[in-house]
Amino acid sequence: MTSFYKIVLQSVAWFPILSKNREDVKPVGVQLCNPNPRILVAHLLTPLHPHLLSDIITSVVNVRQPFFPFSLMRLLSLLLLVSFAFVSLSEIASAQTKVPKYKKIVLSDKFHAEGSCIGDFNKDGIPDIAVGHFWYEGPDFKKAHKFFEGEDFDPTKYSNCFGMFSGDFNGDGWDDILICPHPGTDGFWCENPKNAGGLWKQHPVSKELGNESQDFADILGTGRKSLLFNRNGWFGFATPNPEKPYEPWDFIAINESEDKRYQRYTHGLGYGDITGNGKLDIIEREGWWEQPADPKKPWKFHKFPFSDAAAHMIVYDVDGDGLNDVVTALHCHLYGFAWYKQVRKNGEITFEQKVLIPRSDKAFDAAENSFPKVSQLHAFVAVDMNGNGIPDVVTGKRFWAHGPKGDVEPDAPAMLMWWETKRDGDKTTLIPHIIDEDSGVGTQFSVGDLNGDGVPDIVIGNKKGAFVFLSEK
């Protein structure tokens, strides 16, 4: 604690109450607080951050001054302390969980993709972004560069890009871009030409890349990220081989036998440590797969009905009990959103559903009273949005997922939102914050700090266009 605080506190710690008779004058701690000065100061400093409050109270109690008569200086010191406590430091404490505000930047009003990524593509130390076949130079994102073949797609149909991820895939120190095209077609990555311009050279990732919302993570803990997806009866992940970077990525299937559930339009996948053993397990809509000691051998499947048609399945400790939970859409083409609390029963892992938006295939029923009333939550990202150290969830409506007449309420406002993880004692919930009502999400999107202010920014590509939501302090 600074010397300023100590001076102020020492001035007021034993400030006497005004009295006509000298004998009646007692220290504040005795007169008001049943001879305990901690309580008085605690009342004065209630708005302060707990750690700072503890330091201040300790300092007061450790002060051992003789009795001082009343003085104007001590009164002013007391007023200063109270004012400082209730205004300045309370603002500092509340700023730690401040709801971020965003400036919307429209990159394009054309449909180029339903995914996006962030990287430093010109190696100038400033984050750039990519949406579909264009990448945009930071920090203002006004200059666009075409790097693979694409077009202005018909929003009643589909694009050639359902997801995008960046990384240095050939070890040359430059960020490349991985493209997840229309489900069931061959995935590829585009090699950064090191500011040479023109279209980027393409290299294979996987044949018949399936699932509508893939994900990208360090599944094996090796420092190398893998693409999580399924293909023709097999569910698993593919990892680039640093010794053979231009060959198709090494695919590991986690199911032991072919399963027709895993096809090009399968919905729902995710990753996270469910068991608590430090290894990432893999989640799908009908259960979760436990990572074995040897990840190349079949993984153990634990059945649990998370969703009829999930999107990204987010794994983190929602309620702070030390066990990772699951957050996902109950149906990514209807209404429905929930989180699943992990519980242990007789040594077994199971989950309790906590509904946020009821599952519904109709415009007016159980979901009608939900706030926000939004359908088709088709992409998710977990990130700490308000800087309190707890992950939150960013998601939104996939506008016209199946065109203007498909799904439930396709023309409803295309909301982009984040759900704040709110813990209050034993009660935990997710609280919605609307960012925008005319954008939404695609099948994948990206979140990262683009302007260096420490607040996550959001990059969207979908049938309404391409957008950046840049945080404003």
Coordinates of C-alpha atoms in Angstrom, one line a residue:
M1 CA 0.0 0.0 0.0
T2 CA 1.3 3.5 -0.9
S3 CA 2.5 5.9 1.8
F4 CA -0.4 8.2 0.8
Y5 CA -2.9 5.8 2.1
K6 CA -0.9 5.3 5.3
I7 CA -0.7 9.0 6.0
V8 CA -4.5 9.5 5.5
L9 CA -5.3 6.4 7.6
Q10 CA -3.0 7.4 10.4
S11 CA -4.6 10.8 10.5
V12 CA -8.1 9.4 11.0
A13 CA -7.6 6.1 12.7
W14 CA -8.2 7.5 16.2
F15 CA -10.1 10.6 15.3
P16 CA -12.2 11.7 18.3
I17 CA -15.9 12.4 18.3
L18 CA -16.8 16.1 19.0
S19 CA -18.0 16.6 22.6
K20 CA -18.5 19.4 25.0
N21 CA -16.9 17.6 27.8
R22 CA -13.3 16.5 27.4
E23 CA -13.9 13.3 29.3
D24 CA -16.6 12.2 26.9
V25 CA -14.3 12.4 23.9
K26 CA -13.3 8.9 22.8
P27 CA -11.6 7.5 19.7
V28 CA -14.0 6.6 16.9
G29 CA -13.1 3.0 17.2
V30 CA -14.4 3.0 20.8
Q31 CA -17.4 5.3 20.3
L32 CA -18.9 3.6 17.2
C33 CA -17.3 0.2 16.8
N34 CA -17.3 -1.5 20.2
P35 CA -13.5 -0.8 20.6
N36 CA -12.6 -2.4 17.3
P37 CA -11.4 0.1 14.6
R38 CA -11.4 -2.6 11.9
I39 CA -15.2 -2.5 11.7
L40 CA -15.4 1.3 11.2
V41 CA -12.8 1.3 8.5
A42 CA -14.5 -1.7 6.9
H43 CA -17.7 0.2 6.6
L44 CA -15.9 3.1 5.0
L45 CA -14.0 1.0 2.6
T46 CA -16.7 -1.5 1.5
P47 CA -16.5 -0.6 -2.2
L48 CA -12.8 -1.4 -2.4
H49 CA -11.1 -4.4 -3.9
P50 CA -10.8 -7.1 -1.2
H51 CA -7.0 -7.3 -1.3
L52 CA -6.6 -3.5 -1.0
L53 CA -9.3 -3.4 1.7
S54 CA -7.4 -6.0 3.7
D55 CA -4.1 -4.0 3.4
I56 CA -5.8 -0.8 4.5
I57 CA -7.5 -2.3 7.6
T58 CA -4.3 -4.0 8.6
S59 CA -2.5 -0.7 8.4
V60 CA -5.1 1.0 10.6
V61 CA -5.0 -1.6 13.3
N62 CA -1.3 -1.5 13.4
V63 CA -1.3 2.3 14.1
R64 CA -0.6 3.0 17.7
Q65 CA -1.0 6.8 18.2
P66 CA -1.7 8.7 21.4
F67 CA -4.9 10.5 21.8
F68 CA -5.2 13.5 19.5
P69 CA -7.7 16.4 20.0
F70 CA -10.0 17.3 17.2
S71 CA -8.5 19.2 14.3
L72 CA -9.8 20.5 10.9
M73 CA -6.9 18.6 9.2
R74 CA -8.1 15.3 10.6
L75 CA -11.7 16.0 9.5
L76 CA -10.5 16.8 6.0
S77 CA -8.4 13.7 6.0
L78 CA -11.4 11.6 7.0
L79 CA -13.6 13.2 4.3
L80 CA -10.8 12.6 1.8
L81 CA -10.6 9.0 2.7
V82 CA -14.4 8.4 2.5
S83 CA -14.5 10.2 -0.9
F84 CA -11.6 8.2 -2.2
A85 CA -13.1 5.0 -1.0
F86 CA -16.6 5.5 -2.4
V87 CA -15.6 7.0 -5.7
S88 CA -12.1 6.5 -7.1
L89 CA -11.2 3.0 -6.0
S90 CA -14.7 1.6 -6.5
E91 CA -14.4 2.7 -10.1
I92 CA -11.1 0.9 -10.3
A93 CA -12.6 -2.3 -8.9
S94 CA -15.7 -2.1 -11.2
A95 CA -13.4 -1.5 -14.2
Q96 CA -12.0 -5.0 -13.8
T97 CA -15.3 -6.4 -14.9
K98 CA -16.4 -3.7 -17.3
V99 CA -18.6 -4.7 -20.2
P100 CA -16.7 -3.9 -23.4
K101 CA -18.1 -1.6 -26.1
Y102 CA -17.5 -2.2 -29.8
K103 CA -17.1 -0.2 -33.0
K104 CA -18.5 -2.1 -36.0
I105 CA -16.4 -2.0 -39.1
V106 CA -18.0 -3.3 -42.3
L107 CA -15.3 -4.8 -44.5
S108 CA -17.7 -6.0 -47.2
D109 CA -21.5 -6.4 -47.6
K110 CA -20.9 -9.3 -49.9
F111 CA -21.0 -13.0 -48.9
H112 CA -17.5 -14.3 -49.1
A113 CA -17.3 -17.0 -46.4
E114 CA -18.8 -18.2 -43.1
G115 CA -15.4 -18.2 -41.3
S116 CA -12.5 -16.0 -40.5
C117 CA -9.0 -16.0 -39.0
I118 CA -6.4 -13.6 -37.4
G119 CA -2.7 -13.6 -38.2
D120 CA 0.2 -11.3 -39.1
F121 CA 0.2 -12.0 -42.8
N122 CA 2.6 -9.3 -43.9
K123 CA 4.9 -9.7 -40.9
D124 CA 4.8 -6.1 -39.8
G125 CA 4.0 -6.9 -36.2
I126 CA 0.4 -5.8 -36.5
P127 CA -2.5 -8.3 -36.5
D128 CA -4.2 -8.8 -39.9
I129 CA -7.5 -10.7 -40.6
A130 CA -8.9 -12.9 -43.3
V131 CA -12.5 -13.6 -44.4
G132 CA -12.9 -16.0 -47.3
H133 CA -10.6 -15.3 -50.2
F134 CA -9.4 -11.9 -48.9
W135 CA -7.0 -10.9 -46.2
Y136 CA -7.1 -7.4 -44.8
E137 CA -4.1 -5.4 -43.5
G138 CA -4.3 -4.1 -39.9
P139 CA -4.7 -1.9 -38.1
D140 CA -7.5 -0.3 -40.1
F141 CA -8.3 -3.3 -42.3
K142 CA -9.0 -1.1 -45.3
K143 CA -6.6 -2.7 -47.8
A144 CA -7.7 -6.1 -49.0
H145 CA -5.6 -8.8 -50.8
K146 CA -7.1 -11.7 -52.7
F147 CA -5.1 -14.9 -51.8
F148 CA -7.2 -17.8 -53.2
E149 CA -10.1 -18.1 -55.7
G150 CA -13.5 -17.0 -54.5
E151 CA -16.4 -14.8 -55.5
D152 CA -19.4 -12.8 -54.2
F153 CA -21.5 -15.8 -53.4
D154 CA -25.3 -16.0 -53.5
P155 CA -26.5 -15.7 -49.8
T156 CA -29.3 -18.1 -50.5
K157 CA -26.7 -20.8 -51.2
Y158 CA -23.2 -21.5 -49.8
S159 CA -19.6 -20.4 -50.1
N160 CA -16.4 -22.3 -50.6
C161 CA -15.2 -21.5 -47.1
F162 CA -16.9 -22.7 -43.9
G163 CA -13.9 -22.2 -41.6
M164 CA -10.4 -20.6 -41.5
F165 CA -7.4 -21.0 -39.2
S166 CA -4.0 -19.4 -39.3
G167 CA -0.5 -20.8 -38.4
D168 CA 3.0 -21.4 -39.7
F169 CA 2.4 -24.7 -41.4
N170 CA 5.8 -25.1 -43.2
G171 CA 8.1 -23.6 -40.5
D172 CA 9.3 -20.6 -42.5
G173 CA 8.2 -18.0 -39.9
W174 CA 5.2 -16.7 -41.9
D175 CA 1.6 -17.1 -41.0
D176 CA -0.3 -19.3 -43.5
I177 CA -4.0 -19.9 -43.8
L178 CA -6.0 -23.2 -43.5
I179 CA -9.2 -23.4 -45.4
C180 CA -12.2 -25.6 -44.5
P181 CA -14.2 -25.5 -47.7
H182 CA -17.8 -26.8 -48.2
P183 CA -18.2 -29.9 -46.0
G184 CA -17.2 -33.1 -47.7
T185 CA -14.7 -31.5 -50.0
D186 CA -10.9 -31.6 -49.7
G187 CA -9.3 -29.2 -47.1
F188 CA -6.2 -27.3 -47.9
W189 CA -3.8 -24.6 -46.7
C190 CA -2.5 -21.6 -48.5
E191 CA 1.2 -20.9 -48.3
N192 CA 2.2 -17.3 -47.4
P193 CA 4.3 -15.9 -50.4
K194 CA 6.2 -13.5 -48.0
N195 CA 4.7 -10.3 -49.4
A196 CA 5.3 -11.3 -53.0
G197 CA 1.6 -10.8 -53.8
G198 CA -0.7 -12.8 -56.0
L199 CA -2.6 -16.0 -55.1
W200 CA -1.1 -18.2 -52.5
K201 CA 0.1 -21.7 -53.4
Q202 CA -2.3 -24.4 -52.0
H203 CA -1.3 -27.6 -50.2
P204 CA -3.5 -30.6 -49.1
V205 CA -4.7 -31.0 -45.6
S206 CA -7.2 -33.8 -45.8
K207 CA -9.6 -35.4 -48.2
E208 CA -13.4 -35.2 -47.7
L209 CA -13.2 -32.8 -44.8
G210 CA -16.5 -33.1 -42.9
N211 CA -18.5 -31.4 -40.1
E212 CA -20.0 -28.0 -40.6
S213 CA -18.0 -26.3 -37.8
Q214 CA -14.5 -27.6 -37.4
D215 CA -12.0 -26.5 -34.7
F216 CA -8.3 -26.1 -34.3
A217 CA -6.3 -26.9 -31.1
D218 CA -3.3 -28.6 -29.6
I219 CA -5.1 -31.8 -28.9
L220 CA -2.0 -33.8 -28.0
G221 CA -0.1 -31.2 -26.1
T222 CA 2.9 -31.2 -28.4
G223 CA 2.8 -27.5 -29.3
R224 CA 1.4 -28.2 -32.7
K225 CA -2.3 -27.6 -33.4
S226 CA -4.5 -30.1 -35.1
L227 CA -7.7 -29.7 -37.1
L228 CA -10.6 -31.5 -35.5
F229 CA -13.2 -32.9 -37.9
N230 CA -14.7 -36.1 -39.3
R231 CA -14.7 -37.8 -42.7
N232 CA -16.8 -40.6 -44.1
G233 CA -17.5 -42.6 -40.9
W234 CA -14.4 -41.6 -39.0
F235 CA -14.1 -38.9 -36.3
G236 CA -10.7 -37.5 -35.3
F237 CA -8.0 -34.9 -36.0
A238 CA -5.2 -34.1 -38.5
T239 CA -1.9 -32.7 -37.6
P240 CA 0.8 -31.2 -40.0
N241 CA 4.0 -33.1 -40.1
P242 CA 6.9 -30.7 -39.8
E243 CA 9.2 -33.0 -41.7
K244 CA 6.8 -33.3 -44.6
P245 CA 4.8 -30.0 -44.5
Y246 CA 3.5 -30.1 -48.0
E247 CA 2.0 -33.6 -47.8
P248 CA -1.5 -34.3 -46.4
W249 CA -1.7 -34.0 -42.6
D250 CA -1.5 -37.1 -40.4
F251 CA -5.1 -38.1 -39.5
I252 CA -5.9 -40.0 -36.2
A253 CA -9.3 -41.5 -35.9
I254 CA -10.6 -41.8 -32.4
N255 CA -13.4 -44.3 -33.1
E256 CA -12.4 -48.0 -33.5
S257 CA -14.8 -48.9 -36.2
E258 CA -16.5 -47.0 -39.0
D259 CA -19.7 -45.1 -37.9
K260 CA -22.1 -43.6 -40.4
R261 CA -23.0 -40.9 -37.9
Y262 CA -19.8 -39.1 -39.0
Q263 CA -20.7 -37.7 -42.4
R264 CA -20.0 -34.5 -44.2
Y265 CA -22.8 -32.5 -42.5
T266 CA -22.3 -33.8 -39.0
H267 CA -23.0 -31.2 -36.3
G268 CA -21.1 -30.8 -33.0
L269 CA -17.5 -31.1 -31.8
G270 CA -15.2 -29.7 -29.2
Y271 CA -12.3 -30.4 -26.9
G272 CA -11.3 -30.0 -23.3
D273 CA -10.1 -31.9 -20.2
I274 CA -13.2 -33.6 -18.9
T275 CA -11.4 -36.1 -16.6
G276 CA -9.1 -33.6 -15.0
N277 CA -5.9 -35.6 -15.9
G278 CA -4.4 -32.8 -18.0
K279 CA -5.1 -34.4 -21.3
L280 CA -7.6 -33.0 -23.8
D281 CA -10.6 -35.1 -24.5
I282 CA -12.9 -34.7 -27.5
I283 CA -16.6 -33.9 -27.3
E284 CA -19.4 -34.6 -29.6
R285 CA -23.2 -34.2 -29.5
E286 CA -23.8 -37.8 -28.2
G287 CA -21.0 -38.0 -25.6
W288 CA -17.3 -37.5 -25.1
W289 CA -14.1 -39.5 -26.0
E290 CA -11.4 -40.0 -23.3
Q291 CA -7.9 -39.6 -24.6
P292 CA -5.8 -42.7 -23.9
A293 CA -2.1 -42.9 -22.9
D294 CA -1.4 -43.7 -26.6
P295 CA -3.6 -41.3 -28.7
K296 CA -3.2 -43.4 -31.8
K297 CA -5.1 -46.3 -30.2
P298 CA -8.9 -46.2 -30.0
W299 CA -10.3 -43.7 -27.5
K300 CA -12.9 -44.7 -24.9
F301 CA -16.4 -43.3 -25.6
H302 CA -18.6 -42.1 -22.8
K303 CA -22.2 -41.7 -23.9
F304 CA -24.2 -38.6 -22.9
P305 CA -26.9 -36.8 -24.9
F306 CA -25.6 -33.2 -25.1
S307 CA -27.5 -32.1 -28.2
D308 CA -29.5 -33.0 -31.2
A309 CA -27.4 -30.9 -33.5
A310 CA -24.6 -29.0 -31.7
A311 CA -22.1 -26.6 -33.2
H312 CA -18.8 -25.9 -31.4
M313 CA -18.9 -27.5 -28.0
I314 CA -17.1 -25.3 -25.5
V315 CA -15.4 -26.8 -22.4
Y316 CA -14.4 -24.8 -19.3
D317 CA -15.1 -24.7 -15.6
V318 CA -18.3 -22.6 -15.7
D319 CA -19.2 -22.7 -12.0
G320 CA -15.7 -22.6 -10.5
D321 CA -16.0 -26.0 -8.8
G322 CA -12.8 -27.4 -10.3
L323 CA -14.6 -29.6 -12.9
N324 CA -14.8 -28.6 -16.5
D325 CA -18.3 -28.2 -17.9
V326 CA -19.7 -28.1 -21.5
V327 CA -21.5 -25.2 -23.3
T328 CA -23.3 -25.7 -26.6
A329 CA -26.3 -25.2 -28.7
L330 CA -29.2 -27.7 -28.1
H331 CA -29.9 -27.4 -31.9
C332 CA -27.9 -25.1 -34.1
H333 CA -30.7 -24.7 -36.7
L334 CA -33.5 -24.2 -34.2
Y335 CA -33.8 -22.5 -30.8
G336 CA -31.8 -24.0 -27.9
F337 CA -28.8 -23.1 -25.8
A338 CA -27.5 -24.7 -22.5
W339 CA -24.5 -25.5 -20.3
Y340 CA -23.9 -28.8 -18.7
K341 CA -22.6 -28.9 -15.2
Q342 CA -20.1 -31.8 -14.7
V343 CA -20.9 -34.0 -11.6
R344 CA -19.3 -37.0 -10.2
K345 CA -21.5 -39.9 -9.1
N346 CA -20.0 -43.0 -7.6
G347 CA -16.7 -42.2 -9.4
E348 CA -18.5 -41.8 -12.7
I349 CA -18.7 -38.6 -14.8
T350 CA -22.0 -37.3 -15.8
F351 CA -23.7 -33.9 -16.5
E352 CA -26.7 -31.8 -15.4
Q353 CA -28.3 -29.7 -18.0
K354 CA -28.8 -25.9 -17.3
V355 CA -31.0 -24.5 -20.0
L356 CA -30.5 -20.9 -21.1
I357 CA -32.7 -20.9 -24.2
P358 CA -35.2 -23.8 -24.5
R359 CA -35.0 -26.1 -27.5
S360 CA -37.7 -25.3 -30.0
D361 CA -38.5 -25.7 -33.7
K362 CA -41.3 -23.1 -33.6
A363 CA -41.3 -19.3 -33.5
F364 CA -43.8 -19.0 -30.6
D365 CA -43.6 -21.4 -27.7
A366 CA -41.3 -22.1 -24.8
A367 CA -38.5 -20.0 -26.3
E368 CA -40.8 -17.0 -26.7
N369 CA -40.0 -15.6 -23.2
S370 CA -36.3 -16.2 -23.5
F371 CA -33.9 -13.2 -23.6
P372 CA -32.4 -12.9 -26.0
K373 CA -34.8 -14.8 -28.3
V374 CA -32.4 -16.0 -30.9
S375 CA -32.1 -19.1 -33.0
Q376 CA -29.4 -20.9 -35.1
L377 CA -26.4 -20.5 -32.7
H378 CA -24.0 -22.2 -35.1
A379 CA -20.5 -21.1 -33.9
F380 CA -19.0 -20.5 -30.4
V381 CA -15.7 -19.2 -28.9
A382 CA -14.7 -19.2 -25.2
V383 CA -12.8 -16.1 -24.2
D384 CA -12.5 -13.8 -21.2
M385 CA -14.5 -10.8 -22.4
N386 CA -14.5 -8.6 -19.3
G387 CA -11.1 -9.2 -17.9
N388 CA -12.1 -10.9 -14.7
G389 CA -10.1 -14.1 -15.4
I390 CA -13.2 -16.2 -16.1
P391 CA -14.0 -17.4 -19.6
D392 CA -17.2 -16.2 -21.3
V393 CA -18.9 -17.4 -24.4
V394 CA -19.2 -15.5 -27.7
T395 CA -21.9 -16.7 -30.2
G396 CA -24.7 -15.5 -32.4
K397 CA -27.2 -16.3 -35.1
R398 CA -26.1 -17.9 -38.3
F399 CA -28.2 -15.8 -40.7
W400 CA -29.9 -17.7 -43.5
A401 CA -28.2 -20.9 -42.6
H402 CA -30.5 -22.7 -45.1
G403 CA -31.6 -19.7 -47.0
P404 CA -34.5 -17.2 -46.4
K405 CA -37.1 -19.9 -45.9
G406 CA -35.1 -22.6 -44.0
D407 CA -34.9 -23.2 -40.3
V408 CA -36.9 -21.3 -37.6
E409 CA -37.2 -17.5 -38.0
P410 CA -34.5 -17.1 -40.6
D411 CA -35.2 -13.3 -41.0
A412 CA -35.0 -12.6 -37.3
P413 CA -32.3 -10.1 -36.2
A414 CA -28.9 -11.5 -36.8
M415 CA -27.6 -11.1 -33.3
L416 CA -23.9 -11.2 -32.2
M417 CA -23.6 -11.6 -28.5
W418 CA -21.5 -12.8 -25.6
W419 CA -22.7 -14.6 -22.5
E420 CA -21.0 -13.5 -19.3
T421 CA -20.1 -16.3 -16.8
K422 CA -21.6 -15.0 -13.6
R423 CA -20.7 -16.7 -10.4
D424 CA -22.6 -15.7 -7.2
G425 CA -21.8 -18.0 -4.4
D426 CA -23.4 -21.4 -5.2
K427 CA -25.4 -19.9 -8.1
T428 CA -23.9 -19.7 -11.6
T429 CA -25.5 -18.5 -14.8
L430 CA -24.6 -17.1 -18.1
I431 CA -25.8 -13.5 -18.7
P432 CA -26.3 -12.3 -22.3
H433 CA -24.8 -9.1 -23.7
I434 CA -25.9 -8.0 -27.2
I435 CA -23.1 -6.7 -29.4
D436 CA -24.9 -6.2 -32.7
E437 CA -28.2 -7.2 -34.3
D438 CA -27.3 -7.0 -38.0
S439 CA -24.4 -9.4 -38.4
G440 CA -24.5 -12.7 -36.4
V441 CA -22.0 -15.4 -37.0
G442 CA -21.2 -18.0 -39.6
T443 CA -20.1 -21.6 -39.1
Q444 CA -16.9 -20.4 -37.5
F445 CA -15.4 -17.0 -36.4
S446 CA -12.3 -15.6 -34.7
V447 CA -11.6 -13.6 -31.5
G448 CA -8.4 -11.9 -30.7
D449 CA -6.9 -8.6 -29.5
L450 CA -6.5 -6.6 -32.7
N451 CA -5.8 -3.1 -31.4
G452 CA -3.6 -4.0 -28.4
D453 CA -6.0 -2.7 -25.7
G454 CA -6.2 -6.1 -23.9
V455 CA -9.9 -6.5 -24.8
P456 CA -11.0 -9.3 -27.3
D457 CA -12.1 -8.2 -30.7
I458 CA -14.3 -10.2 -33.1
V459 CA -14.0 -11.0 -36.8
I460 CA -17.1 -12.3 -38.6
G461 CA -17.7 -13.7 -42.1
N462 CA -21.2 -14.8 -43.1
K463 CA -24.1 -14.2 -45.5
K464 CA -24.5 -10.6 -44.4
G465 CA -20.9 -9.8 -45.2
A466 CA -17.6 -9.4 -43.5
F467 CA -17.2 -7.5 -40.2
V468 CA -14.8 -6.5 -37.5
F469 CA -16.0 -5.5 -34.0
L470 CA -13.2 -3.5 -32.5
S471 CA -13.3 -2.8 -28.8
E472 CA -13.5 0.9 -27.6
K473 CA -12.4 2.0 -24.2

